[in-house]
Coordinates of C-alpha atoms in Angstrom, one line a residue:
X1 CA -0.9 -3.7 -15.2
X2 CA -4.1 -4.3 -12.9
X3 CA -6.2 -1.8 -11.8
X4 CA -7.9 -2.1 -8.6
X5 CA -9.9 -0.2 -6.0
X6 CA -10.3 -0.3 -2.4
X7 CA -13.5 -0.7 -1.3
X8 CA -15.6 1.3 0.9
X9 CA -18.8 -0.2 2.0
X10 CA -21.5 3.0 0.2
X11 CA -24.0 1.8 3.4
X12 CA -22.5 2.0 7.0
X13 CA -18.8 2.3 5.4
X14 CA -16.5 -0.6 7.1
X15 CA -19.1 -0.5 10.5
X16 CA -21.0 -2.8 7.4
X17 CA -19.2 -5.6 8.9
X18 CA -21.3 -5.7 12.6
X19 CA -24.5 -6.4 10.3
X20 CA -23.5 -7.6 6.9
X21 CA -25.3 -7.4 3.8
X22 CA -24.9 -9.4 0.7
X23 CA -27.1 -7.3 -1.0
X24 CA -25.6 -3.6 -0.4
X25 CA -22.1 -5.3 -1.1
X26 CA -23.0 -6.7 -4.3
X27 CA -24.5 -3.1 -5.5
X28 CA -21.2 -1.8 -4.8
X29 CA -19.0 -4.5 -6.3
X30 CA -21.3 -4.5 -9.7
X31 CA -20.7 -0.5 -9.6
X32 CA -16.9 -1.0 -9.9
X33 CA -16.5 -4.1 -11.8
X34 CA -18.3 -1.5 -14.4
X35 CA -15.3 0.5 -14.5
X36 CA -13.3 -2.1 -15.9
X37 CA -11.4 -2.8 -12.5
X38 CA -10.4 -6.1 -12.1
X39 CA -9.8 -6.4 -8.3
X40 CA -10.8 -4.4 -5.4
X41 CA -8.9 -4.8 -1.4
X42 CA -11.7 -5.2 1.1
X43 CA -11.3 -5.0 4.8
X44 CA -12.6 -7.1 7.4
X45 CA -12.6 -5.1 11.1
X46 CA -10.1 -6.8 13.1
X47 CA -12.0 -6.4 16.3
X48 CA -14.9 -7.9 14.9
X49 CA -13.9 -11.1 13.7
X50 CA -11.6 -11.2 16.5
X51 CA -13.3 -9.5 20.0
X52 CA -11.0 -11.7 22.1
X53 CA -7.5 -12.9 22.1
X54 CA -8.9 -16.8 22.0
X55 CA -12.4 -16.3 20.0
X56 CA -12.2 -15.8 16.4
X57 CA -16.0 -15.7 15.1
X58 CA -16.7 -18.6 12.2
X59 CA -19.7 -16.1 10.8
X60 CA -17.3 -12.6 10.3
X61 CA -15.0 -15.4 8.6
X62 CA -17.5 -16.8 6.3
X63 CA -18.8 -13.3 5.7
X64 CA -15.5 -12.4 4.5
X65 CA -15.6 -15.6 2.2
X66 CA -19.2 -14.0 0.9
X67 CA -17.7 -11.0 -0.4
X68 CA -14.7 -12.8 -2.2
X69 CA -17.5 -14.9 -3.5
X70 CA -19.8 -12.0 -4.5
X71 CA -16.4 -10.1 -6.0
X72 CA -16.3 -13.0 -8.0
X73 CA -19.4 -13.0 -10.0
X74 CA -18.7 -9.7 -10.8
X75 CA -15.2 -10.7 -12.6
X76 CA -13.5 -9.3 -9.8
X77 CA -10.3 -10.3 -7.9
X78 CA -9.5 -9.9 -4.5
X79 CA -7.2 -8.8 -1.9
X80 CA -8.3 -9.3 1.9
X81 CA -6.3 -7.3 4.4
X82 CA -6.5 -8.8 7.9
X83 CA -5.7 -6.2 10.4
X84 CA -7.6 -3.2 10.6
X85 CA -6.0 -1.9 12.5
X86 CA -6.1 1.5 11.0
X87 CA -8.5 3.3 8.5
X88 CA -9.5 6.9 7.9
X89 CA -7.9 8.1 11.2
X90 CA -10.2 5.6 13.0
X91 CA -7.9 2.8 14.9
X92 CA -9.8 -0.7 15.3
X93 CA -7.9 -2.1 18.0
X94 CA -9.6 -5.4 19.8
X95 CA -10.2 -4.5 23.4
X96 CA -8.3 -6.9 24.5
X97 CA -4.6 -4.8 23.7
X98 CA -6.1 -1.3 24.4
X99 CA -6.9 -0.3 27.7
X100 CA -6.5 -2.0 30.9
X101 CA -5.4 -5.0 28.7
X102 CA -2.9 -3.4 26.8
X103 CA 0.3 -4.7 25.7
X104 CA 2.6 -4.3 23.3
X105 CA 1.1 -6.0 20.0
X106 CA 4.8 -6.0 17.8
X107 CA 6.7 -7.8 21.1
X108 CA 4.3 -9.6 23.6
X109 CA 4.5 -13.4 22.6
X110 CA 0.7 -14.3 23.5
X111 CA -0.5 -11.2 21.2
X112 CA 1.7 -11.9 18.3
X113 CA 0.8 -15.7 19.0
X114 CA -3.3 -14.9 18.2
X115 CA -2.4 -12.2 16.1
X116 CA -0.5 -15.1 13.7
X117 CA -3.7 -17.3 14.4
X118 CA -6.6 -14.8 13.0
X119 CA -4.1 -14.0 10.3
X120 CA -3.7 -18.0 9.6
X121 CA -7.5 -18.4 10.1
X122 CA -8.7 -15.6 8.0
X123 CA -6.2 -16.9 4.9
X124 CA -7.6 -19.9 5.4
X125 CA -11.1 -19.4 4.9
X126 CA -10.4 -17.7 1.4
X127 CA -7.6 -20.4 0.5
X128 CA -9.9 -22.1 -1.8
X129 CA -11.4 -19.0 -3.7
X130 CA -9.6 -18.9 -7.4
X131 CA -10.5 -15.0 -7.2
X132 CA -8.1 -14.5 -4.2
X133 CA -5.3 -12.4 -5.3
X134 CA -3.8 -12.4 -1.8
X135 CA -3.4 -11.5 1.4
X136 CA -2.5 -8.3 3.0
X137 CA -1.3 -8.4 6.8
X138 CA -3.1 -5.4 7.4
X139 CA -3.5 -1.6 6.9
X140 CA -0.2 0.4 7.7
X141 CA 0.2 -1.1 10.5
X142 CA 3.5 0.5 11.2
X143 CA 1.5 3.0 12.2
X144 CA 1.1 1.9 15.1
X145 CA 5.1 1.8 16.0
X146 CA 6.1 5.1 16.3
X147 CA 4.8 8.9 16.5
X148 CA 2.3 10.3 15.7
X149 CA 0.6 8.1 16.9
X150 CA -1.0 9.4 20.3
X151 CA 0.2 5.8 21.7
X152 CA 2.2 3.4 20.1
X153 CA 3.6 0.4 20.7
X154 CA 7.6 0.6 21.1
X155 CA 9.8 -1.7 18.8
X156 CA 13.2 -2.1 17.4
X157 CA 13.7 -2.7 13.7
X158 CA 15.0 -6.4 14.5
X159 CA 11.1 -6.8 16.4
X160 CA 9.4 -5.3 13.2
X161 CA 11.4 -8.1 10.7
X162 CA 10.7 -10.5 13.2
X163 CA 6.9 -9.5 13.6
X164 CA 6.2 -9.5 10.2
X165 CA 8.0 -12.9 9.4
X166 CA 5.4 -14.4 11.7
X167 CA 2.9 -13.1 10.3
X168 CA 3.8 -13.5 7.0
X169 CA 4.5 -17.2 7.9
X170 CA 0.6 -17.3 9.7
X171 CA -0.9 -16.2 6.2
X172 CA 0.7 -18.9 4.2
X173 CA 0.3 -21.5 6.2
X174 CA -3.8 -20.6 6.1
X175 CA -3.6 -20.5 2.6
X176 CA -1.8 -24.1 2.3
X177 CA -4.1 -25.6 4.9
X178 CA -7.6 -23.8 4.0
X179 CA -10.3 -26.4 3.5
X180 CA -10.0 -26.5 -0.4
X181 CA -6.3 -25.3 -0.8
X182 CA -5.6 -28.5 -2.4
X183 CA -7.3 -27.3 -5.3
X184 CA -6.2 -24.2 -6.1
X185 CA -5.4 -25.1 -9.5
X186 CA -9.2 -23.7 -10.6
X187 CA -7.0 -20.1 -9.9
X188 CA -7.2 -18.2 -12.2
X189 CA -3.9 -16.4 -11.9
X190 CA -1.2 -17.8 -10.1
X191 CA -0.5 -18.3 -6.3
X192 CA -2.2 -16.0 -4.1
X193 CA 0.0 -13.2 -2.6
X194 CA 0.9 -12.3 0.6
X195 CA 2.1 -8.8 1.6
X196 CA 2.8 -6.2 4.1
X197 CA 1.5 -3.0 3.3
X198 CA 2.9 0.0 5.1
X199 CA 2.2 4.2 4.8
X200 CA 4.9 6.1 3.8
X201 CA 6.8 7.1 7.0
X202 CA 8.6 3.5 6.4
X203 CA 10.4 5.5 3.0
X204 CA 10.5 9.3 4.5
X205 CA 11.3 9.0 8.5
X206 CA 14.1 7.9 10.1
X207 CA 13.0 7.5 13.1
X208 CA 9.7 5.3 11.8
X209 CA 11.2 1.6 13.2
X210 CA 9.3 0.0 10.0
X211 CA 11.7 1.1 6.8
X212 CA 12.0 0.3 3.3
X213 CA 13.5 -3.3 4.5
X214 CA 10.4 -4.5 5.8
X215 CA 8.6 -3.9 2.7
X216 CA 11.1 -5.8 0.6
X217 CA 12.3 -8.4 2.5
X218 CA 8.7 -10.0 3.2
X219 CA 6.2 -11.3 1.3
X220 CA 5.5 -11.3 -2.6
X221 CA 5.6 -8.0 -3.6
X222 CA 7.1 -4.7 -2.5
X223 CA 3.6 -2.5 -0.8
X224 CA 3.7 1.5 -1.7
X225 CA 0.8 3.8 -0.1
X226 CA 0.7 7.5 -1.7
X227 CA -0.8 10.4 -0.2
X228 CA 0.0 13.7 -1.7
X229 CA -1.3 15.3 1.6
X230 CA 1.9 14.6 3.3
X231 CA 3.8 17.5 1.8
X232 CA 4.0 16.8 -1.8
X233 CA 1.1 18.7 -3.0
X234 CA 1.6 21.7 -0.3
X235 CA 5.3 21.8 -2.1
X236 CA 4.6 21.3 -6.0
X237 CA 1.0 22.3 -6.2
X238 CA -1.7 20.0 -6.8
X239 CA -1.1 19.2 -10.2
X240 CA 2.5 19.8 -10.5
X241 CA 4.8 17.0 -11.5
X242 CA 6.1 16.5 -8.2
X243 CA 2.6 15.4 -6.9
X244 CA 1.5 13.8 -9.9
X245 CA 4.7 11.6 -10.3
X246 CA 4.3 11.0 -6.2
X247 CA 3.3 7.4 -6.8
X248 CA 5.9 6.5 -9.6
X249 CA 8.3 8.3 -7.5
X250 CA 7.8 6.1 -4.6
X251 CA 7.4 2.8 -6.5
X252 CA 10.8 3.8 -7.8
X253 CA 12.2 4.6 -4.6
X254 CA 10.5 1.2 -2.8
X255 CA 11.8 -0.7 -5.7
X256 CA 15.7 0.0 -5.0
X257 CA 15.4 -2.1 -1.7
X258 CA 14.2 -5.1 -3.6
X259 CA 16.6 -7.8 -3.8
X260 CA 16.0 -9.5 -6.5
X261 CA 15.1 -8.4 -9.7
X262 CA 11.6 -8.7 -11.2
X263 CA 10.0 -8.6 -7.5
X264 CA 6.5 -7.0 -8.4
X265 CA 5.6 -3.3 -6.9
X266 CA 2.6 -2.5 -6.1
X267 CA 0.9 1.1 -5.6
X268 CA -1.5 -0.7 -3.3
X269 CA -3.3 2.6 -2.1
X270 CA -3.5 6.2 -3.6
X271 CA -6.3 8.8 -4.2
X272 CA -7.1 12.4 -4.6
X273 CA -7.4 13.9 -1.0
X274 CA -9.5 17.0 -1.5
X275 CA -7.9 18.8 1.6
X276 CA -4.5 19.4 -1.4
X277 CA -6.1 18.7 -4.5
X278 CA -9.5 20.7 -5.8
X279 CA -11.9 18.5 -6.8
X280 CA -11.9 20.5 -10.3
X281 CA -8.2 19.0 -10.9
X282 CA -8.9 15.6 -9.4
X283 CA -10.1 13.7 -12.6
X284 CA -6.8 15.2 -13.7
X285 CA -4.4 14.1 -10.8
X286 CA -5.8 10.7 -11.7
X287 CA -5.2 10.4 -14.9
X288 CA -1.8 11.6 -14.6
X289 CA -0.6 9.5 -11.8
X290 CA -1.6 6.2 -13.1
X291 CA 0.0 7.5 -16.6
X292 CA 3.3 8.0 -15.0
X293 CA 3.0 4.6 -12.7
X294 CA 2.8 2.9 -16.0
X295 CA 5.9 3.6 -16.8
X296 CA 7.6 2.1 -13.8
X297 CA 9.4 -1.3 -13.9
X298 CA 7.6 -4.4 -12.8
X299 CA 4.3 -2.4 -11.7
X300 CA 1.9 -5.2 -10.8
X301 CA -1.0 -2.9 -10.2
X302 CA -2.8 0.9 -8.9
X303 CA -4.9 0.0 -6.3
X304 CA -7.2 3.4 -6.1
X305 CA -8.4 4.7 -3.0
X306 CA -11.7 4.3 -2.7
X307 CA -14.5 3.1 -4.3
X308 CA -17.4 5.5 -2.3
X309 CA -17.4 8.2 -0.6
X310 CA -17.9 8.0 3.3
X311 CA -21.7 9.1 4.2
X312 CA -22.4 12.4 5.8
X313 CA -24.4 10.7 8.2
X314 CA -21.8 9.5 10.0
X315 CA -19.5 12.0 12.3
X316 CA -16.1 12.7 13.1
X317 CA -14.0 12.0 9.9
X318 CA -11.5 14.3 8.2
X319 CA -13.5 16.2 6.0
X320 CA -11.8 14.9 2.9
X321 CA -12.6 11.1 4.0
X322 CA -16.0 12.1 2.7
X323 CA -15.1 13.1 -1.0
X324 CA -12.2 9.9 -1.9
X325 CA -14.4 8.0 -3.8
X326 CA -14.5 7.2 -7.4
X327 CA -18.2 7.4 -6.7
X328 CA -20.4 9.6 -4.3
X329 CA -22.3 7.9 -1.6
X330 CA -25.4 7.4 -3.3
X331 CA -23.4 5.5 -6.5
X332 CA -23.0 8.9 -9.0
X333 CA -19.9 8.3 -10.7
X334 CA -17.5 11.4 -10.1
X335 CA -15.1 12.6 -12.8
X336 CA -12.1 11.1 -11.4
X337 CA -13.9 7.7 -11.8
X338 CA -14.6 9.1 -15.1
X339 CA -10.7 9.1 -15.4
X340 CA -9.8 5.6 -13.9
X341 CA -12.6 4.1 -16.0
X342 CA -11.4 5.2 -19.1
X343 CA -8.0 4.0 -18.5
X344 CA -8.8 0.8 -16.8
X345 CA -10.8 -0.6 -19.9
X346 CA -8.2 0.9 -22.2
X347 CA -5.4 -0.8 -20.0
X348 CA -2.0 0.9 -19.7
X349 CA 0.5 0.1 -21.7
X350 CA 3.5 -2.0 -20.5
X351 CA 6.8 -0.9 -20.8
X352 CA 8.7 -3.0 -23.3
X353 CA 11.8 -2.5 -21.3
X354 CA 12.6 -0.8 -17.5
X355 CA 13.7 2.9 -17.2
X356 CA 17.8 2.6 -18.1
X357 CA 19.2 5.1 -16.0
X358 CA 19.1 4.8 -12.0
X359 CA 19.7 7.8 -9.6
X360 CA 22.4 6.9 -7.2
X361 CA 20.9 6.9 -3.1
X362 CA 23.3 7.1 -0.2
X363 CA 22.7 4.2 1.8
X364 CA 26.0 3.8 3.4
X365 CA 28.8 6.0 4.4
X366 CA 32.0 6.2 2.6
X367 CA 33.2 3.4 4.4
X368 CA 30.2 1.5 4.4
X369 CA 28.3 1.7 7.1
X370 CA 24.5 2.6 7.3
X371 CA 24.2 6.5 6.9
X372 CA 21.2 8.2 8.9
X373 CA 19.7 10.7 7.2
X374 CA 18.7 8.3 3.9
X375 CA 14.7 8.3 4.3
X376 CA 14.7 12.4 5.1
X377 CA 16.6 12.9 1.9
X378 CA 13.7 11.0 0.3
X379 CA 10.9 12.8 1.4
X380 CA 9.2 15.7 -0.3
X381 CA 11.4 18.6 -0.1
X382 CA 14.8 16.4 0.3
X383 CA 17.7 16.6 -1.9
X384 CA 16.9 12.9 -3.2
X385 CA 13.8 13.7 -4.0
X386 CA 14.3 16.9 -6.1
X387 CA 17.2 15.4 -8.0
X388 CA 15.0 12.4 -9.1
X389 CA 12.1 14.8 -10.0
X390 CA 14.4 16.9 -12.2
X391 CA 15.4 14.1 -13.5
X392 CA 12.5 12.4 -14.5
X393 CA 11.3 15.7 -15.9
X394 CA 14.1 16.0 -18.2
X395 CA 14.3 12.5 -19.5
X396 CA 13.3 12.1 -23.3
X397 CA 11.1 9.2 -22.6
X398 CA 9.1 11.0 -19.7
X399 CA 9.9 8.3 -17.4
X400 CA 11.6 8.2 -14.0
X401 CA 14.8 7.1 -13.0
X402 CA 15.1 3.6 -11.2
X403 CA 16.5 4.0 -7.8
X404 CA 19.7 2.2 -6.9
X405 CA 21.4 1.9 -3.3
X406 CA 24.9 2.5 -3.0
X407 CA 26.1 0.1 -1.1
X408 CA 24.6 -2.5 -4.5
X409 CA 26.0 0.0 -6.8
X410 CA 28.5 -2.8 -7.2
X411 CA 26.3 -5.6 -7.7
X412 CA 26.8 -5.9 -11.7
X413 CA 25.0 -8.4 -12.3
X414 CA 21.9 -7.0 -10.0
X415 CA 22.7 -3.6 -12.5
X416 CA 22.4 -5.6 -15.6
X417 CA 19.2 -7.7 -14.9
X418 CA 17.4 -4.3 -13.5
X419 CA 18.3 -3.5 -17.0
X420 CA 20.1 0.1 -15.9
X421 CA 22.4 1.1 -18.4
X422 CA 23.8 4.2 -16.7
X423 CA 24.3 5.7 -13.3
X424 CA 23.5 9.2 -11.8
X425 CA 24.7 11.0 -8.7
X426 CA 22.8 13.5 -7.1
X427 CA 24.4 17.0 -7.7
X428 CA 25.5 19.2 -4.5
X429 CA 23.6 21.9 -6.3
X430 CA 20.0 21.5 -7.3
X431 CA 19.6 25.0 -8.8
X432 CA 19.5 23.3 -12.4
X433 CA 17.5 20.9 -14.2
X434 CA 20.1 19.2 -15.4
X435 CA 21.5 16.0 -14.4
X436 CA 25.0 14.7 -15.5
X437 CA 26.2 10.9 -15.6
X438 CA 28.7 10.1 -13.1
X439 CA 30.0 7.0 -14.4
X440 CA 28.7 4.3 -16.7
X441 CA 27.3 1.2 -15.5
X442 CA 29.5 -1.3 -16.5
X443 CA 27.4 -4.5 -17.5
X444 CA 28.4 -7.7 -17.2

């Protein structure tokens, strides 16, 4: 399993990027190689190295390549997310979609067209770096779709597949055509990735247009975001089980939607938000959630949010954007970077074999047909949700259930290479602990 970080410039946070310096970016990048991460996900602004619809700036593109580079010599991998989009409740929107220029950015074929091309552009002026792990087509960008967001842009579920096809398709075909692509065999993993990352609306609201489709069905591996601030924590207590199983739960729950088996998950983004969990218990919180990741099937990786904490010089964040780092502003390692260090140069143990017993979701009606309701039942507080903690917390392994969706319950073969040996429904009452088996899973 890799453990990553997400990187927070220590001087100027992401604003870095209007006057960029090697220097202050290698200081941070030498601070968390010495944890013993092996990657960190860095964040170009979208507006800057695109501040019109036809003008993408060759120096914000090679000063992306310079941090990959710097990354680098520091044994790191990388992950470059294109569009920001969205970070710390700050929106980076290029001024020309907001404003008297606004359109729609999902639906309006000239925006999507330069949207594909920065994307494509961006990709390719990594292509060539064997440190690139992938890709990312931007920060929760489905955040942009729906409420509560003060204004977003309308779409359909279709336009959301069909939007993030394109881009998708824009990111590979910059990392095919970069400038040295054709010698990507000095990689040293394999193929870069590409991915769509999304926050967690697309698993726990119905009405979010962006669901747990759009994370499966495109790119490389399956995104998960975790923030115990969205109920979790208010609900089980900061260090309870259901917050500190919030990012297994939720790489389970993504996981179910993959369709075919063996696609990696990735618990691209998670940290300890001070505003639900004391910084006394958040050393704790960290240890305990990566623990409990580990033990999910195909985990490629725990991406922590962040590296440093946001300076107090600089105004208007949510007061627990300035205490998320592993390290304080001025490079003082915290005790929860304590915590990841001392599992990151340990490494987590891989699971010989995936969890065998899947809790059953309703996906489909009796006769079928998609049921509404599905993603509610998943979020914190939902019936789903409490049956697959109790079961998790009851299992002899101390592992959670795999998720499996009704409507593939049938899928044997699907069953038997997930490796789930037998199937759970949830109870109508969730008074007890205990969980009983419905039916075997009949193997083929």
């Amino acid at each position: 399993m890799r453990f990553g970080v997400n990187y927070t410039p220590a001087v100027g946070w992401f604003h870095s990027w209007l006057d960029f310096s090697a220097s202050d970016t290698a200081r941070d990048l030498e601070a968390i190689a010495s944890l013993g991460a092996d990657h960190v996900r860095i964040f170009p602004l979208w507006p800057v190295v695109q501040p019109n619809r036809t003008l993408i700036r060759p120096q914000a593109l090679r000063d992306v390549a310079t941090v990959v580079d710097l990354a680098g010599s520091f044994g790191l991998d990388v992950n470059v997310d294109a569009l920001q989009g969205h970070l710390s409740s700050f929106d980076f929107v290029p001024s020309w979609l907001d404003s008297w220029h606004r359109r729609n950015m999902f639906t309006d074929p000239e925006v999507v067209a330069s949207t594909a091309a920065y994307v494509e552009a961006l990709a390719a002026a990594v292509a060539d770096r064997p440190n690139l792990l992938g890709i990312s087509i931007g920060n929760e960008v489905n955040q942009f779709a729906h409420a509560p967001h003060p204004a977003p842009h309308d779409i359909t579920a279709e336009q959301g597949h069909a939007w993030a096809a394109a881009m998708v398709a824009a990111a590979r075909r910059g990392l095919s055509g970069g400038p040295g692509a054709s010698g990507l065999e000095a990689r040293r993993g394999s193929a870069p990735l590409v991915t769509v990352a999304q926050y967690d609306a697309a698993w726990y609201d119905d009405a979010q247009p962006f669901g747990p489709e759009h994370a499966a069905d495109h790119g490389d591996a399956t995104i998960t975001h975790s923030w115990v601030f969205n109920g979790t924590a208010a609900l089980h207590g900061p260090l309870g089980a259901g917050s500190v199983r919030h990012g297994e739960y939720l790489v389970q729950l993504a996981a179910a939607w993959n369709r075919e088996p063996g696609r990696p998950n990735w618990l691209q983004e998670v940290g300890a938000p001070t505003n639900v969990v004391p910084p006394s218990d958040a050393a704790s919180f960290t240890e305990q959630t990566i623990r409990h990741v580990a033990g999910a099937q195909d985990v490629l990786g725990v991406t922590w949010w962040c590296s440093h904490d946001v300076s107090r010089s600089l105004a208007d964040f949510p007061e627990l954007e300035y205490d998320l780092g592993l390290f304080t502003n001025d490079g003082a390692l915290k005790p929860a970077g304590e915590a990841f260090a001392a599992l990151a140069r340990a490494g987590a143990p891989t699971p010989t074999a995936p969890p065998s017993t899947a809790l059953v979701l309703d996906d489909v009606l009796p006769d079928g047909t998609p049921r509404h309701g599905t993603r509610a039942d998943c979020a914190p507080g939902g019936r789903f949700a409490a049956a697959w903690l109790a079961l998790a917390e009851s299992a002899a392994d101390g592992r959670g259930p795999q998720v499996v969706l009704r409507s593939r319950l049938a899928d044997g073969a699907l069953r038997g290479a997930r490796g789930i040996a037998r199937i759970v429904e949830v109870p109508g009452d969730l008074d007890g602990t205990s969980l009983t088996v419905a039916h075997p899973a009949t193997m083929p």
